[in-house]
XYZ file of C-alpha atoms in Angstrom:
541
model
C 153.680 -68.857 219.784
C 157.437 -68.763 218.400
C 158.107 -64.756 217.683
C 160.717 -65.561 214.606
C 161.942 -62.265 213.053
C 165.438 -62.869 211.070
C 167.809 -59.657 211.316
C 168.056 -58.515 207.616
C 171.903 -58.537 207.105
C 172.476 -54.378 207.070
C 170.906 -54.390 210.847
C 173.262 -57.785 212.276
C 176.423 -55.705 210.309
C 175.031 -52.116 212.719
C 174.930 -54.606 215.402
C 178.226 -56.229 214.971
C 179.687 -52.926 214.505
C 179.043 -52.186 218.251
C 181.295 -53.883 219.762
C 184.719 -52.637 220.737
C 186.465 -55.665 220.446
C 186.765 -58.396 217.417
C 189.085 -60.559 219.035
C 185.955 -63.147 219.074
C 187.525 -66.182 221.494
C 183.894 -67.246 222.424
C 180.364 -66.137 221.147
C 177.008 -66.564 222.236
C 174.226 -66.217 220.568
C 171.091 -67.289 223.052
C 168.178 -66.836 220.001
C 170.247 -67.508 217.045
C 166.925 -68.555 214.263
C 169.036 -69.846 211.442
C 171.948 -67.712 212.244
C 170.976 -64.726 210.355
C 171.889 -62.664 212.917
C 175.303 -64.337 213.142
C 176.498 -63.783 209.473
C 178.784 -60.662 209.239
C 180.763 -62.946 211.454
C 179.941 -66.292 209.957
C 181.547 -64.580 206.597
C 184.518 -63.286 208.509
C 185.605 -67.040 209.860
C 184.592 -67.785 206.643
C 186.842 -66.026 204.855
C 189.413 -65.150 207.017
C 189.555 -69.048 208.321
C 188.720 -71.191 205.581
C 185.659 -71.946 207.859
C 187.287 -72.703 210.824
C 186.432 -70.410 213.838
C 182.733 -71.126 213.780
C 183.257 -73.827 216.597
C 183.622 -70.769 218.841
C 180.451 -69.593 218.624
C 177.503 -71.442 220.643
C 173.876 -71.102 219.856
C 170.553 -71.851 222.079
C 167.596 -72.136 219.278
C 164.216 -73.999 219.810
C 162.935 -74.709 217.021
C 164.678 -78.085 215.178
C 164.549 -77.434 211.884
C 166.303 -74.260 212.420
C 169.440 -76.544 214.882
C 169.625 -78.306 211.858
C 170.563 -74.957 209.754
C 172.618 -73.768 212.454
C 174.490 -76.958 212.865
C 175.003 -76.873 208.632
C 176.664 -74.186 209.159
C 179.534 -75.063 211.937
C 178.411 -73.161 215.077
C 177.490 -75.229 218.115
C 174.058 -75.722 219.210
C 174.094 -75.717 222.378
C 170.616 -75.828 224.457
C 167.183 -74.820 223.382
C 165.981 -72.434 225.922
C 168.047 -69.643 227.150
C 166.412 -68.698 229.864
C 166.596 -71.941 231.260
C 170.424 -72.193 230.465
C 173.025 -73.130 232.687
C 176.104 -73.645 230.595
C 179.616 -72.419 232.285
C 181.262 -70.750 229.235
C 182.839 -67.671 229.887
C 181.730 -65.398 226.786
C 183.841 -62.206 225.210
C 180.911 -61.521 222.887
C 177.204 -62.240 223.136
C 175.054 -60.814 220.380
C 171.128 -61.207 220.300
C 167.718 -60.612 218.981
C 165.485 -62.217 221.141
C 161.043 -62.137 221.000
C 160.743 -59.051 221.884
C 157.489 -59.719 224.496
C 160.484 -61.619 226.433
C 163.542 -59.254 225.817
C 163.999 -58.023 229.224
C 164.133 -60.903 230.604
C 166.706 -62.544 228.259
C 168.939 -59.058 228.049
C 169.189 -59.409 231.785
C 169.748 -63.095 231.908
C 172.546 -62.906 229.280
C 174.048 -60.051 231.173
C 174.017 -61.715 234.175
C 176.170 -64.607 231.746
C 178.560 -62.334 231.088
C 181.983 -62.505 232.599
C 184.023 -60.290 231.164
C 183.418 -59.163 227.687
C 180.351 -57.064 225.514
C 176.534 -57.881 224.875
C 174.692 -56.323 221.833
C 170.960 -56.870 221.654
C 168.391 -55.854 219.057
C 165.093 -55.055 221.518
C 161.745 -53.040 220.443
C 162.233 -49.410 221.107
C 159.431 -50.001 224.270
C 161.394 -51.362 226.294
C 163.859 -48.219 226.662
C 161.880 -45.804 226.408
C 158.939 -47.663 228.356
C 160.610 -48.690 231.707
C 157.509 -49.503 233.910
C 158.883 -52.836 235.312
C 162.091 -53.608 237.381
C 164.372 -55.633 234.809
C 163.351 -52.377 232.189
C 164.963 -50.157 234.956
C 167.668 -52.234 235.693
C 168.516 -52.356 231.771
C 168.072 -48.605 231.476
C 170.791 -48.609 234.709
C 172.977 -50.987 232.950
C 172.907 -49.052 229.844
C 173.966 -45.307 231.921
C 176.591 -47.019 233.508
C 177.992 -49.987 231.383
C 177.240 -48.834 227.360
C 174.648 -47.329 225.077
C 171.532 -47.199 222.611
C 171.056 -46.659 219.602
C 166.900 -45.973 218.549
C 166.441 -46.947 214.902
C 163.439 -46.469 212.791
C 162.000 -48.980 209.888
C 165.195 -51.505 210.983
C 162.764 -54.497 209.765
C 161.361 -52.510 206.289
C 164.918 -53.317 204.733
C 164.320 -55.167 201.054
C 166.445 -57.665 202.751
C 163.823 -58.821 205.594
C 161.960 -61.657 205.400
C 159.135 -60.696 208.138
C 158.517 -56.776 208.302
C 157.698 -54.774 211.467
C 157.033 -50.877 211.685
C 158.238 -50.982 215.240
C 161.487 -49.014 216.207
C 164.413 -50.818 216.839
C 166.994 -50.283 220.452
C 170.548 -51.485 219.570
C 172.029 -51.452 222.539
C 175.675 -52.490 223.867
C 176.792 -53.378 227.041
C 180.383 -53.972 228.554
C 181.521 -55.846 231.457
C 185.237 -55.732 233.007
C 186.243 -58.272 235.516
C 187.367 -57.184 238.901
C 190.496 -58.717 239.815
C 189.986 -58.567 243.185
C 186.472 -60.171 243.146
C 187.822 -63.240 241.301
C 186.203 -65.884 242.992
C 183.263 -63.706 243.343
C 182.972 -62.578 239.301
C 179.182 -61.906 238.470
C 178.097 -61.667 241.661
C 177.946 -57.784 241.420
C 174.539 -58.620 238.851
C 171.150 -57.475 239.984
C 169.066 -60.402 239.898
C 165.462 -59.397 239.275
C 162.235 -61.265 240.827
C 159.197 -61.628 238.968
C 157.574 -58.830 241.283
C 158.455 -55.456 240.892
C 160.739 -54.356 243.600
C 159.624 -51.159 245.373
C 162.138 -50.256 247.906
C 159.381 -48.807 251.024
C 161.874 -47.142 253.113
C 165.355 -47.102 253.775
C 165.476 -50.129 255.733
C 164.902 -52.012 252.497
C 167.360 -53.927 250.985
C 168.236 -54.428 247.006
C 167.610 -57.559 245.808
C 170.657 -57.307 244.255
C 172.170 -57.190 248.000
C 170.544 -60.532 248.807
C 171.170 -62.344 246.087
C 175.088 -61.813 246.329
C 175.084 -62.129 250.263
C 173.720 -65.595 249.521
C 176.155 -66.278 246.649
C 178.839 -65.566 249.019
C 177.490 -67.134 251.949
C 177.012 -70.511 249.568
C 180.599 -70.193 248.082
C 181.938 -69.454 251.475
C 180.386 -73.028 252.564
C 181.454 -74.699 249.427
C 184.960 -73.837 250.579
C 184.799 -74.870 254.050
C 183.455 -77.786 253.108
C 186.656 -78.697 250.978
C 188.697 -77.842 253.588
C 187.178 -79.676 256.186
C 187.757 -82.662 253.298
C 190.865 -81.780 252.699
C 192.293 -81.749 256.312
C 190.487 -85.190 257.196
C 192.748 -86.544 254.210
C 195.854 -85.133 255.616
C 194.722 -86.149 258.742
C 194.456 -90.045 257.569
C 197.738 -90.187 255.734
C 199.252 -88.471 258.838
C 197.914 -91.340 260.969
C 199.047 -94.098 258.409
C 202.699 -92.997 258.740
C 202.783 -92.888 262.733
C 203.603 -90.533 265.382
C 206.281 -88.213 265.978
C 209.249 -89.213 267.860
C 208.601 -86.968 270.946
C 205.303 -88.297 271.241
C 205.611 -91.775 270.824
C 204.925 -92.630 274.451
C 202.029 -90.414 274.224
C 198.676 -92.265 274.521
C 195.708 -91.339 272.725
C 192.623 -90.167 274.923
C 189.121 -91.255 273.478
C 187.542 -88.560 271.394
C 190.732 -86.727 270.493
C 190.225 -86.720 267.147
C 187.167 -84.755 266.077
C 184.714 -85.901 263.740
C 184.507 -84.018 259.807
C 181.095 -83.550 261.038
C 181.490 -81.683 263.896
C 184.145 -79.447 262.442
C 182.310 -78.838 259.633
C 179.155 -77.507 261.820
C 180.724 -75.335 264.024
C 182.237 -73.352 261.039
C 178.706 -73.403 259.543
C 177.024 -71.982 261.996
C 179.858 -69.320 262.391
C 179.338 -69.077 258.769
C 175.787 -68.677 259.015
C 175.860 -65.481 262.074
C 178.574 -63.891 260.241
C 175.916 -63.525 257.165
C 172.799 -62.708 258.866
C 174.952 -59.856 261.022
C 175.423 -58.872 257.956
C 172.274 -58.523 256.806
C 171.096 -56.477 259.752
C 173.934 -54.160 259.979
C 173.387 -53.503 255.980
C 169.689 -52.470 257.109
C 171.481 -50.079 259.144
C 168.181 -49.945 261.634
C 170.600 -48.864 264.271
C 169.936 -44.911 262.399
C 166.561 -45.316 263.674
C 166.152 -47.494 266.010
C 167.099 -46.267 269.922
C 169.716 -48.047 271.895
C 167.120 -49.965 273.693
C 164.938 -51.018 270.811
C 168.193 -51.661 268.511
C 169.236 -53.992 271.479
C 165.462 -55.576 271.519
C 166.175 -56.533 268.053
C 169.294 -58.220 268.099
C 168.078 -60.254 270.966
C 165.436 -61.520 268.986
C 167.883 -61.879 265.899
C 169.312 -64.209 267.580
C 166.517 -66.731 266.661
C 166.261 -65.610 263.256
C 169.612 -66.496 262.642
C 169.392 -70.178 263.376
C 167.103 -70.412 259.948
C 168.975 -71.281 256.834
C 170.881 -68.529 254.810
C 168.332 -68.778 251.401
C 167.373 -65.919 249.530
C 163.275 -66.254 250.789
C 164.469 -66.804 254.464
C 166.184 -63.400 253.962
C 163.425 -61.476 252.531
C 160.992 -62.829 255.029
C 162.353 -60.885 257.799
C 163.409 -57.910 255.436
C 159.589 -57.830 254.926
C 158.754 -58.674 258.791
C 161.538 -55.540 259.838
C 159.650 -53.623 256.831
C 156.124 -54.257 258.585
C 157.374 -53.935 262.118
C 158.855 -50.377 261.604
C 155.427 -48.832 262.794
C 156.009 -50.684 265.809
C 159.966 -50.324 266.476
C 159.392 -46.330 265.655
C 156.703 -45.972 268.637
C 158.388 -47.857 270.834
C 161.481 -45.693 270.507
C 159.032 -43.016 271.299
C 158.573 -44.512 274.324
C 161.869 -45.468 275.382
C 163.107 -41.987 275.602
C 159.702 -41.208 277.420
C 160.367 -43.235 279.733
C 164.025 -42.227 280.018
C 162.676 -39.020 280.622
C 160.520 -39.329 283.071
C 161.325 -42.151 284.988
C 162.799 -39.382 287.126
C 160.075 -38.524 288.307
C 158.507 -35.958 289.490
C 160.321 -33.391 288.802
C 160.356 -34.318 284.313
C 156.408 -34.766 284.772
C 153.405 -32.961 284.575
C 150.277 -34.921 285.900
C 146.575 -35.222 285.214
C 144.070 -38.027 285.338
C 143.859 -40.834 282.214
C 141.263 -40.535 280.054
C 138.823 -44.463 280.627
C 135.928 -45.543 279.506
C 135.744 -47.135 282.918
C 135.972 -45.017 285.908
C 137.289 -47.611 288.139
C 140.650 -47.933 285.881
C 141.196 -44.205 285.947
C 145.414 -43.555 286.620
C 147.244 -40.989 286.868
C 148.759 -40.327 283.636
C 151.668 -37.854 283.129
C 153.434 -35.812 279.894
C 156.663 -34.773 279.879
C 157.078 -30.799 280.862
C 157.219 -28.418 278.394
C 159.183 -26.064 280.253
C 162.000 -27.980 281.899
C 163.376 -31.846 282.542
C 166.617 -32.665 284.241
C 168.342 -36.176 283.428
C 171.514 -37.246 284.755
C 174.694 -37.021 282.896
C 177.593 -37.841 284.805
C 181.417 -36.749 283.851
C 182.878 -39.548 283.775
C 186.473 -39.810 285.252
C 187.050 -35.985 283.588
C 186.680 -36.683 280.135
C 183.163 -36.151 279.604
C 179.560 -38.162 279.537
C 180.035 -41.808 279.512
C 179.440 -44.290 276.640
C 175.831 -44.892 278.342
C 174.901 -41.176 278.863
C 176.305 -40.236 274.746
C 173.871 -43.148 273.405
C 170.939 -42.077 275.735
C 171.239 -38.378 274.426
C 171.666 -40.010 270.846
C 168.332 -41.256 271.302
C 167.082 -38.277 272.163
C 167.785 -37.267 268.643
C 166.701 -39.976 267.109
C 163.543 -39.863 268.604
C 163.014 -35.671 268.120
C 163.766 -35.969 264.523
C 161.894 -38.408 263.974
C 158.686 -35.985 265.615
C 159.835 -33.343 263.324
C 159.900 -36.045 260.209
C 163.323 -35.772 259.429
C 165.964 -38.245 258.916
C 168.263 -37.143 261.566
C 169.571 -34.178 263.290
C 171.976 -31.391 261.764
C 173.181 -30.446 264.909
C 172.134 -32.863 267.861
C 172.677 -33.713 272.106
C 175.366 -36.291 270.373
C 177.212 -33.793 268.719
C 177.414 -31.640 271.459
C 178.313 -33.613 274.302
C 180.860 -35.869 271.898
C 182.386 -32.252 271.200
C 182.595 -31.241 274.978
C 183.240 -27.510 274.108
C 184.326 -25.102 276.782
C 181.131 -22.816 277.065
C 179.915 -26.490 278.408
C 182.037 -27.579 280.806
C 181.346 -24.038 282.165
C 177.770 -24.741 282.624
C 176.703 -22.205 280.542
C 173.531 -22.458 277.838
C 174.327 -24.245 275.041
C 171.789 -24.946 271.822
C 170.597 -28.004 269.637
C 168.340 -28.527 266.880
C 165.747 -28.943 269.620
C 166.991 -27.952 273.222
C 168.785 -25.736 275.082
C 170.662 -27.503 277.572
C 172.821 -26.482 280.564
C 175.624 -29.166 282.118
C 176.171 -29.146 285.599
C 179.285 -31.317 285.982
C 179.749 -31.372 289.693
C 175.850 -32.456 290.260
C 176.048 -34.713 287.310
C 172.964 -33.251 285.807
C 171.616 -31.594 282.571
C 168.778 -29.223 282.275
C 166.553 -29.396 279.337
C 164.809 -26.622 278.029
C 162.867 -27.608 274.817
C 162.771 -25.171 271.796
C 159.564 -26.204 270.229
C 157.074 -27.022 272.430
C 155.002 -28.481 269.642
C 157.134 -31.469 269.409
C 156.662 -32.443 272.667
C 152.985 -32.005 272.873
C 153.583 -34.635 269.679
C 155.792 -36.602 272.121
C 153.377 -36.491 275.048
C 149.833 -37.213 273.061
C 151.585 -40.118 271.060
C 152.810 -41.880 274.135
C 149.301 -41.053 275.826
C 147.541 -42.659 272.977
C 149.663 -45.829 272.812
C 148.919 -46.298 276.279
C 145.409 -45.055 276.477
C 145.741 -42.016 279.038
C 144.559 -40.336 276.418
C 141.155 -41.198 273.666
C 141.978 -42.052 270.064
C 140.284 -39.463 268.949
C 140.310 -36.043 270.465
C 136.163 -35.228 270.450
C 135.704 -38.708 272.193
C 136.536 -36.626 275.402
C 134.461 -33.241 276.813
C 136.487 -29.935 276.527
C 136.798 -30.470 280.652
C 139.013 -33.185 280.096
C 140.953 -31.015 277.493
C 141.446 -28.260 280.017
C 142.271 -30.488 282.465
C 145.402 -32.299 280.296
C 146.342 -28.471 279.472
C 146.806 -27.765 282.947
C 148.760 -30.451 284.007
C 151.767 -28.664 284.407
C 150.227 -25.536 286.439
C 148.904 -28.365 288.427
C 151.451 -30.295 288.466
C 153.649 -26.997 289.656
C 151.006 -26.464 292.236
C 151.595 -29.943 294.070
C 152.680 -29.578 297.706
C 154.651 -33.475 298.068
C 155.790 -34.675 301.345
C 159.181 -35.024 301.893
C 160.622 -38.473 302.159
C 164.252 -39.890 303.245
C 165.091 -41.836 300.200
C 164.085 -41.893 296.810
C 160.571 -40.527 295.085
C 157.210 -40.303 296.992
C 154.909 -43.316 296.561
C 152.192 -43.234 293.657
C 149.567 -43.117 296.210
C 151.461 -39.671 297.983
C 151.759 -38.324 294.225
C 147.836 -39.226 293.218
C 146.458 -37.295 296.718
C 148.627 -34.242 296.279
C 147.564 -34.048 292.595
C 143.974 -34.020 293.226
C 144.301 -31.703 295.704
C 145.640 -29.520 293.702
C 143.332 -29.762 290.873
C 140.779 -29.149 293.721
C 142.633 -26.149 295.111
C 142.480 -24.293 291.282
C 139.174 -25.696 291.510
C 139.165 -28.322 288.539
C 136.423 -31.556 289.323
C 138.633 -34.376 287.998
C 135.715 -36.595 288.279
C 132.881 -34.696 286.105
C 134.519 -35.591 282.151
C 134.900 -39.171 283.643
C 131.048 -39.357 284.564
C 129.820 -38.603 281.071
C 131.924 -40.885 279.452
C 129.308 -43.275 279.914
C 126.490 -41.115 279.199
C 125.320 -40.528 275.436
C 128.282 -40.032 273.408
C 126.296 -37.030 272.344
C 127.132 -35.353 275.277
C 131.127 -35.388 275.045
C 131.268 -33.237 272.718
C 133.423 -30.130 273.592
């Protein structure tokens, strides 16, 4: 059903006396009726013009009988559904009233028009004061940053109006400026809105806004390279047709020196095509919460991703696959600085026996100590930790923050090591958000002394879930378990290890001092592992 409401003439005057400028060189009007909302200025070329001027104003109307009016009265009727319009006229003005169950939608389409110039648009009060979907916010936006509204009550109860509505009226203007410097870009800067709502999930999330322009670019930038390419193979042919140079006349040609449009053309397309998906991951700025080694992880398998075609659902595809993957990429940081820390082992880790349903695939599991770890961090050449050693100690903070749910650190291992002060170099005690460290230049080492123990116990029971040294749940296992895994660093203190030439005693030498140990404080490692097959009833603490 056609919504048809004329604008009685005192509301199109309110509305026409919006705008800033009345220097009208083009006019749109994309639901013009019979041009009821177009006579203030219809008069005025009227008038002032003898009736010329009216060619400058185009008009989109549906209905026929109503072109026909239009027409009558000099404008230009241009197409018959606006949002499906395409036309290339640059607009100063563009005044509208259009149905009001679709006024979003053609506000931000005829926005999106505009070059440089103002809008004014008569839309129910609702959809201001209502904003519950994505193109009402993004008008609401527009309207902080680029004009104004005007509420007005009983705007259709005029004498004047030939269809009356109680509904409020929102007169609203809108001004766009062209940026010089974005010339070949103009418009681009436009949100364009998709039919679902856009919830941004996390920070990782990209406008689509964002998109849309980084595939307007990317598609202009081809465009351009494409005429080039065309360009040069014309010079290129007229160069041939008038012969060589002089010093090269004696010169003979080798097959395949001239390369093909086609192959020129591709290589700068698929430069063109990295250069915009780089782009799109280094505007996701993941590196902020990714570690070194996942962050690396990623770009190696980017480099798959950015063989697909640049399009707008290509990019949102793996905005939503980095979205549902963050789960993933967040644990496995976890477990890269873990690892990091206690791949040094054994002096970072405190042992105790993995929690399995099946005896037989019982390992020995280990946490990181609460106490104490020691990592290497070498001076390198004088001038402090190395690029390696300030990204691995970056991670660190990544990865602590991220236990302590916050966004980063306020005062981290990067800052201080990047800062080198003196009381460091000395190898005395310094303090982070969540260590104390010492720096021991000459031995290349730093000792770790964590300040909230309950952070690593997050650290250590995360990393034991993900890979099942410890149950899911915590009353799957007996309380002997429990006092076992709380132990694990008396224990673990307790071990007597042989001495060996190079490198780390073997796993086995490790597992047989550990359970002697837990034998020597008396601990059966073996009892919680026997009932986990029994009745679950019987695990309970």
């Amino acid at each position: 059903m056609i919504q048809f409401y004329p604008t009685p003439r005192s509301l199109a005057e309110k509305a026409f006396a919006k705008f800033k400028s009345h220097n009208f060189l083009r006019v749109l009007e994309p639901s013009a009726g019979r041009g009821d909302l177009l006579a203030p200025l219809l008069d005025k070329f009227t008038h002032r013009y003898s009736s010329q001027g009216t060619d400058r104003i185009d008009c989109i109307e549906l209905d026929l009988d109503n072109q026909a009016i239009l027409r009558s009265k000099g404008v230009n009727v241009v197409d018959t559904d606006f949002l499906e319009f395409s036309g290339a006229g640059m607009f100063s003005h563009i005044i509208m009233n259009p149905p009001w169950k679709d006024g979003a939608d053609h506000l931000v389409k005829a926005f999106d028009l505009l070059v440089d110039g103002e809008l004014v648009a008569i839309l129910n009060a609702e959809t201001i004061r209502n904003p519950h979907t994505a193109k009402r916010k993004l008008i609401c936006n527009w309207i902080e940053e680029h004009g104004s509204v005007e509420f007005l009550s009983e705007a259709f109860l005029d004498p004047d109006t030939l269809r009356k509505t109680t509904a409020d009226v929102a007169l609203i203007w809108l001004q766009k400026k062209v940026d010089i410097k974005q010339n070949f870009t103009h418009g681009l800067e436009v949100e364009h809105v998709s039919e679902i709502d856009y919830t941004e999930k996390n920070s990782i999330a990209l406008k689509q806004n964002t998109i849309s322009n980084a595939v307007a670019v990317f598609n202009a930038a081809v465009r351009s390279l494409k005429s080039a390419e065309v360009a040069r193979e014309e010079a290129d042919y007229y160069a041939r047709l008038l012969g060589r140079p002089l010093n090269e006349l004696h010169k003979t040609t080798p097959d395949g020196e001239v390369i093909a449009i086609q192959e020129r053309f591709n290589k700068g397309y698929d430069d063109l095509k990295k250069r915009a998906w780089t782009n799109v991951l280094h505007s996701t700025e993941f590196n902020k919460y990714l570690s070194s080694k996942a962050y690396q992880r990623l770009v190696t398998d980017f480099e798959q991703i950015a063989k697909l075609s640049f399009t707008e659902s290509n990019v949102r595809g793996f905005l939503i696959g980095l979205v549902n993957s963050q789960g993933d990429m967040n644990m496995q940081m976890l477990l890269d600085c873990f690892d990091e820390i206690t791949k040094y082992r054994p002096d970072n880790r405190a042992y105790y026996k993995g929690w399995k349903s099946n005896e037989k695939h019982r390992e020995l599991a280990y946490r990181v100590k609460m106490t104490r770890f020691i990592i290497p961090v070498r001076n390198s050449y004088g001038l402090g930790p190395s690029w390696e050693d300030l990204k691995k100690l970056q991670d660190f903070d990544k990865a602590f923050a991220m236990l302590d749910g916050k966004a980063q650190c306020n005062y981290g291992l990067h800052d201080l090591f990047n800062a080198l002060p003196d009381d460091l170099k000395r190898s005395q005690r310094m303090t982070t958000d969540y260590f104390d460290v010492r720096w021991y230049r000459q031995a290349g080492t730093v000792h770790f002394y964590p300040r909230n123990r309950a952070i690593i116990d997050r650290l250590n029971r995360m990393v034991g879930r993900q890979r099942q040294w410890l149950p899911n749940e915590n009353n799957a296992a007996p309380g002997a378990f429990w006092e076992h895994y709380e132990k694990a660093e008396t224990i673990t203190n307790a071990m007597i290890l042989p001495t060996v030439r190079w490198g780390h005693p073997s796993d086995e030498q490790i597992e047989a001092a550990h359970t002697k140990a837990c034998v020597d404080a008396g601990l059966d490692v073996n009892t919680f592992f026997a009932l986990s097959n029994s009745n679950p009833n019987q695990l309970a603490a």
